[in-house]
């Protein structure tokens, strides 16, 4: 069992519960009805291959050449996933002193949260969302 983190970061606390190597993939499959799950290998090269990260060479003076990894626009879009984990951590694993980060509309003090939207942009309550396999 993973040790629960008492870090200030909501994402770190949430990942203390759901961040083991295959947990999110197992949860995804469980939401689709699976009861058994074969492990997959997840590698940095896969993130590069699928355009989530880009590999860039760099060299510090006097050192050998190395690779740096930067998020691509597709990778930056995953911020919504991290925000969902943070939101879950804030709600389900709260710190006594409150959240470590707030989500606000840029340039305002208007709070935002992660949720489901329909095609017209209206929020759909979680209880009204059905996850249905497409195949």
Coordinates of N, CA and C in Angstrom, one line a residue:
X1 N 0.8 -1.2 0.0 CA 0.0 0.0 0.0 C 0.9 1.2 0.0
X2 N 0.5 2.2 -0.8 CA 1.3 3.5 -0.9 C 1.2 4.3 0.4
X3 N 2.3 4.9 0.8 CA 2.3 5.7 2.0 C 1.7 7.1 1.6
X4 N 0.7 7.5 2.4 CA 0.0 8.8 2.2 C 1.0 9.9 2.4
X5 N 1.1 10.8 1.5 CA 2.0 11.9 1.6 C 1.3 13.1 2.4
X6 N 2.1 13.8 3.2 CA 1.5 14.9 3.9 C 2.2 16.2 3.4
X7 N 2.6 16.2 2.1 CA 3.2 17.3 1.4 C 2.1 18.4 1.2
X8 N 2.6 19.6 1.0 CA 1.8 20.8 0.8 C 1.0 20.7 -0.5
X9 N 1.6 20.1 -1.5 CA 1.1 20.0 -2.8 C -0.1 19.0 -2.9
X10 N -1.2 19.5 -3.4 CA -2.4 18.6 -3.5 C -2.2 17.5 -4.5
X11 N -1.5 17.8 -5.6 CA -1.2 16.8 -6.5 C -0.4 15.7 -5.9
X12 N 0.6 16.0 -5.1 CA 1.5 15.0 -4.4 C 0.6 14.2 -3.5
X13 N -0.3 14.8 -2.8 CA -1.1 14.0 -1.9 C -2.1 13.1 -2.6
X14 N -2.7 13.6 -3.7 CA -3.5 12.8 -4.6 C -2.8 11.6 -5.2
X15 N -1.5 11.9 -5.6 CA -0.7 10.8 -6.2 C -0.3 9.8 -5.2
X16 N -0.2 10.2 -3.9 CA 0.1 9.3 -2.8 C -1.0 8.2 -2.8
X17 N -2.2 8.5 -3.3 CA -3.2 7.5 -3.3 C -3.4 6.8 -4.7
X18 N -3.4 7.6 -5.7 CA -3.6 7.1 -7.1 C -2.4 7.1 -8.0
X19 N -1.2 7.4 -7.4 CA -0.1 7.6 -8.3 C 0.9 6.4 -8.4
X20 N 0.5 5.2 -7.9 CA 1.4 4.1 -8.1 C 1.4 3.8 -9.6
X21 N 2.4 3.1 -10.0 CA 2.7 3.0 -11.4 C 1.5 2.8 -12.3
X22 N 0.7 1.9 -12.0 CA -0.4 1.5 -12.9 C -1.8 1.9 -12.4
X23 N -1.9 2.6 -11.3 CA -3.2 2.8 -10.7 C -4.1 3.5 -11.6
X24 N -3.7 4.6 -12.3 CA -4.7 5.3 -13.1 C -5.1 4.5 -14.3
X25 N -4.2 3.7 -14.9 CA -4.6 2.8 -16.0 C -5.6 1.7 -15.5
X26 N -5.3 1.2 -14.3 CA -6.2 0.2 -13.7 C -7.6 0.9 -13.4
X27 N -7.6 2.1 -12.9 CA -8.9 2.8 -12.7 C -9.6 3.0 -14.0
X28 N -8.9 3.4 -15.0 CA -9.6 3.6 -16.3 C -10.2 2.3 -16.8
X29 N -9.5 1.2 -16.7 CA -10.1 -0.1 -17.1 C -11.2 -0.5 -16.2
X30 N -11.1 -0.2 -14.9 CA -12.2 -0.6 -14.0 C -13.4 0.2 -14.3
X31 N -13.3 1.5 -14.6 CA -14.4 2.3 -15.0 C -15.1 1.8 -16.3
X32 N -14.4 1.1 -17.1 CA -15.0 0.5 -18.3 C -15.4 -1.0 -18.1
X33 N -15.3 -1.4 -16.8 CA -15.9 -2.7 -16.5 C -14.9 -3.9 -16.3
X34 N -13.6 -3.6 -16.5 CA -12.6 -4.7 -16.4 C -12.4 -5.0 -14.9
X35 N -12.1 -6.3 -14.7 CA -11.8 -6.7 -13.3 C -10.4 -7.2 -13.2
X36 N -9.7 -7.4 -14.3 CA -8.3 -7.9 -14.3 C -7.5 -7.0 -15.3
X37 N -6.3 -6.8 -15.0 CA -5.5 -5.8 -15.8 C -4.1 -6.3 -16.0
X38 N -3.6 -6.4 -17.2 CA -2.2 -6.7 -17.5 C -1.4 -5.4 -17.5
X39 N -0.3 -5.5 -16.9 CA 0.6 -4.3 -16.8 C 1.2 -3.9 -18.2
X40 N 1.4 -2.6 -18.4 CA 2.0 -2.1 -19.5 C 3.3 -1.4 -19.1
X41 N 4.2 -1.2 -20.0 CA 5.4 -0.5 -19.8 C 5.2 0.9 -20.2
X42 N 5.6 1.9 -19.3 CA 5.4 3.3 -19.6 C 6.8 3.9 -19.6
X43 N 7.2 4.4 -20.6 CA 8.6 5.0 -20.7 C 8.6 6.4 -21.3
X44 N 9.6 7.1 -20.9 CA 9.8 8.5 -21.4 C 9.8 8.5 -22.9
X45 N 10.4 7.5 -23.5 CA 10.4 7.5 -25.0 C 9.0 7.4 -25.6
X46 N 8.1 6.8 -24.9 CA 6.7 6.8 -25.3 C 6.1 8.2 -25.3
X47 N 6.4 8.9 -24.3 CA 5.9 10.3 -24.2 C 6.4 11.1 -25.4
X48 N 7.7 10.9 -25.8 CA 8.3 11.6 -26.9 C 7.6 11.1 -28.2
X49 N 7.5 9.8 -28.3 CA 6.9 9.2 -29.5 C 5.5 9.7 -29.8
X50 N 4.7 9.9 -28.8 CA 3.4 10.4 -28.9 C 3.2 11.9 -28.8
X51 N 4.3 12.6 -28.8 CA 4.2 14.0 -28.9 C 3.8 14.7 -27.6
X52 N 3.9 14.1 -26.5 CA 3.6 14.7 -25.2 C 4.8 15.5 -24.7
X53 N 6.0 15.0 -25.0 CA 7.2 15.7 -24.7 C 8.1 15.7 -25.9
X54 N 9.0 16.7 -25.9 CA 10.0 16.8 -27.0 C 11.4 16.7 -26.3
X55 N 12.3 15.9 -27.0 CA 13.6 15.7 -26.5 C 14.5 16.8 -27.1
X56 N 15.3 17.5 -26.3 CA 16.2 18.6 -26.8 C 17.6 18.4 -26.3
X57 N 18.6 18.3 -27.1 CA 19.9 18.2 -26.6 C 20.4 19.4 -25.9
X58 N 21.2 19.3 -24.9 CA 21.9 20.4 -24.2 C 23.2 19.9 -23.7
X59 N 24.1 20.9 -23.4 CA 25.4 20.6 -22.9 C 25.8 21.7 -22.0
X60 N 26.1 21.4 -20.7 CA 26.6 22.4 -19.8 C 28.1 22.4 -20.0
X61 N 28.7 23.6 -19.8 CA 30.1 23.7 -20.0 C 30.9 22.6 -19.3
X62 N 31.8 22.0 -20.0 CA 32.6 20.9 -19.5 C 32.0 19.6 -19.3
X63 N 30.7 19.5 -19.6 CA 30.0 18.2 -19.4 C 29.6 17.6 -20.8
X64 N 29.3 16.3 -20.7 CA 28.8 15.6 -21.9 C 27.5 16.1 -22.4
X65 N 27.1 15.9 -23.6 CA 25.8 16.2 -24.1 C 24.8 15.4 -23.5
X66 N 23.6 16.0 -23.2 CA 22.5 15.2 -22.5 C 21.2 15.7 -23.2
X67 N 20.2 15.0 -22.8 CA 18.8 15.4 -23.4 C 18.0 16.0 -22.3
X68 N 17.3 17.1 -22.7 CA 16.3 17.7 -21.8 C 15.0 17.4 -22.4
X69 N 14.0 17.3 -21.6 CA 12.6 17.0 -22.1 C 11.7 18.1 -21.7
X70 N 11.0 18.6 -22.7 CA 10.1 19.7 -22.6 C 8.7 19.3 -23.0
X71 N 7.7 19.8 -22.3 CA 6.3 19.5 -22.7 C 6.0 20.2 -24.0
X72 N 5.3 19.5 -24.9 CA 4.8 20.0 -26.1 C 3.4 20.6 -25.8
X73 N 2.8 21.3 -26.8 CA 1.4 21.8 -26.6 C 0.5 20.7 -26.1
X74 N 0.6 19.5 -26.7 CA -0.2 18.4 -26.3 C 0.1 18.0 -24.8
X75 N 1.3 18.0 -24.4 CA 1.7 17.8 -23.0 C 1.1 18.8 -22.1
X76 N 1.2 20.1 -22.5 CA 0.6 21.1 -21.6 C -0.9 21.0 -21.5
X77 N -1.5 20.4 -22.5 CA -3.0 20.2 -22.3 C -3.3 19.2 -21.2
X78 N -2.3 18.4 -20.8 CA -2.5 17.5 -19.7 C -2.7 18.2 -18.3
X79 N -2.5 19.5 -18.3 CA -2.6 20.3 -17.1 C -4.0 20.1 -16.5
X80 N -5.0 19.9 -17.4 CA -6.4 19.6 -16.9 C -6.4 18.3 -16.1
X81 N -5.6 17.4 -16.5 CA -5.6 16.1 -15.7 C -5.0 16.3 -14.4
X82 N -3.9 17.1 -14.3 CA -3.2 17.4 -13.1 C -4.1 18.2 -12.2
X83 N -4.8 19.2 -12.8 CA -5.8 20.0 -12.0 C -6.9 19.1 -11.5
X84 N -7.3 18.1 -12.2 CA -8.4 17.2 -11.7 C -7.8 16.4 -10.5
X85 N -6.6 16.0 -10.5 CA -6.0 15.3 -9.4 C -5.8 16.2 -8.2
X86 N -5.4 17.5 -8.5 CA -5.3 18.5 -7.4 C -6.7 18.7 -6.8
X87 N -7.7 18.9 -7.6 CA -9.0 19.2 -7.1 C -9.5 18.0 -6.2
X88 N -9.2 16.8 -6.7 CA -9.6 15.6 -5.9 C -8.9 15.6 -4.6
X89 N -7.6 15.8 -4.7 CA -6.8 15.9 -3.5 C -7.2 16.9 -2.5
X90 N -7.6 18.1 -3.0 CA -8.1 19.2 -2.1 C -9.4 18.7 -1.4
X91 N -10.3 18.1 -2.2 CA -11.6 17.7 -1.6 C -11.5 16.4 -0.8
X92 N -10.8 15.4 -1.2 CA -10.8 14.1 -0.5 C -9.7 14.0 0.5
X93 N -8.6 14.7 0.4 CA -7.4 14.6 1.2 C -7.0 16.0 1.7
X94 N -7.9 16.8 2.2 CA -7.5 18.2 2.5 C -6.5 18.4 3.6
X95 N -5.7 19.5 3.5 CA -4.8 19.9 4.5 C -5.5 20.8 5.5
X96 N -5.2 20.7 6.7 CA -5.8 21.6 7.7 C -5.7 23.1 7.3
X97 N -4.6 23.5 6.7 CA -4.4 24.9 6.3 C -5.0 25.2 5.0
X98 N -5.6 24.3 4.3 CA -6.3 24.6 3.0 C -5.4 24.2 1.9
X99 N -5.9 24.4 0.6 CA -5.2 24.1 -0.6 C -3.9 24.8 -0.7
X100 N -2.9 24.1 -1.4 CA -1.6 24.7 -1.6 C -1.6 25.6 -2.9
X101 N -2.6 25.3 -3.8 CA -2.7 26.1 -5.0 C -4.2 26.4 -5.3
X102 N -4.5 27.5 -5.9 CA -5.8 27.8 -6.2 C -6.0 27.9 -7.7
X103 N -7.1 27.6 -8.3 CA -7.4 27.7 -9.7 C -8.3 28.8 -9.9
X104 N -7.9 29.8 -10.7 CA -8.6 31.0 -10.9 C -8.6 31.4 -12.4
X105 N -9.7 32.1 -12.9 CA -9.7 32.6 -14.2 C -8.6 33.7 -14.3
X106 N -7.7 33.5 -15.2 CA -6.5 34.4 -15.4 C -7.0 35.9 -15.3
X107 N -6.3 36.7 -14.5 CA -6.6 38.1 -14.3 C -7.8 38.4 -13.5
X108 N -8.4 37.4 -12.8 CA -9.5 37.7 -11.9 C -9.3 36.9 -10.7
X109 N -10.2 37.0 -9.8 CA -10.2 36.2 -8.5 C -11.4 35.1 -8.6
X110 N -11.9 34.9 -9.8 CA -13.0 34.0 -10.0 C -12.5 32.5 -10.0
X111 N -13.0 31.7 -9.1 CA -12.5 30.3 -9.0 C -13.0 29.5 -10.1
X112 N -12.2 28.5 -10.5 CA -12.6 27.5 -11.5 C -12.4 26.1 -11.0
X113 N -13.1 25.2 -11.5 CA -12.9 23.8 -11.2 C -13.0 22.9 -12.4
X114 N -12.5 21.7 -12.3 CA -12.5 20.7 -13.4 C -13.8 20.0 -13.3
X115 N -14.4 19.9 -14.5 CA -15.7 19.2 -14.6 C -16.0 18.8 -16.0
X116 N -17.2 18.2 -16.2 CA -17.6 17.8 -17.5 C -18.5 18.9 -18.1
X117 N -18.3 19.1 -19.4 CA -19.1 20.0 -20.2 C -19.8 19.3 -21.3
X118 N -21.0 19.7 -21.7 CA -21.6 19.1 -22.9 C -21.2 20.0 -24.1
X119 N -21.7 19.6 -25.3 CA -21.3 20.3 -26.5 C -21.6 21.7 -26.5
X120 N -22.6 22.1 -25.7 CA -23.1 23.5 -25.7 C -22.3 24.3 -24.6
X121 N -21.4 23.6 -23.9 CA -20.5 24.3 -22.9 C -21.2 24.4 -21.5
X122 N -22.3 23.7 -21.3 CA -22.9 23.6 -20.0 C -22.3 22.5 -19.2
X123 N -22.1 22.8 -17.9 CA -21.6 21.8 -17.0 C -22.6 20.7 -16.8
X124 N -22.1 19.4 -16.8 CA -22.9 18.3 -16.5 C -22.5 17.7 -15.2
X125 N -23.4 17.5 -14.2 CA -23.1 16.9 -12.9 C -22.4 15.5 -13.1
X126 N -21.5 15.2 -12.3 CA -20.8 14.0 -12.4 C -21.7 12.8 -12.4
X127 N -22.8 12.8 -11.6 CA -23.7 11.7 -11.5 C -24.5 11.5 -12.8
X128 N -24.5 12.5 -13.6 CA -25.3 12.4 -14.9 C -24.4 12.0 -16.1
X129 N -23.1 11.7 -15.8 CA -22.2 11.3 -16.9 C -22.1 9.8 -16.9
X130 N -22.4 9.2 -18.1 CA -22.2 7.8 -18.3 C -21.0 7.6 -19.1
X131 N -20.1 6.7 -18.7 CA -18.9 6.4 -19.5 C -19.2 5.1 -20.2
X132 N -19.2 5.1 -21.5 CA -19.7 4.0 -22.3 C -18.6 3.6 -23.3
X133 N -18.2 2.4 -23.3 CA -17.2 1.9 -24.3 C -17.7 2.2 -25.7
X134 N -16.8 2.7 -26.6 CA -17.2 3.1 -27.9 C -17.2 1.9 -28.9
X135 N -16.6 0.9 -28.5 CA -16.4 -0.3 -29.5 C -17.4 -1.2 -29.4

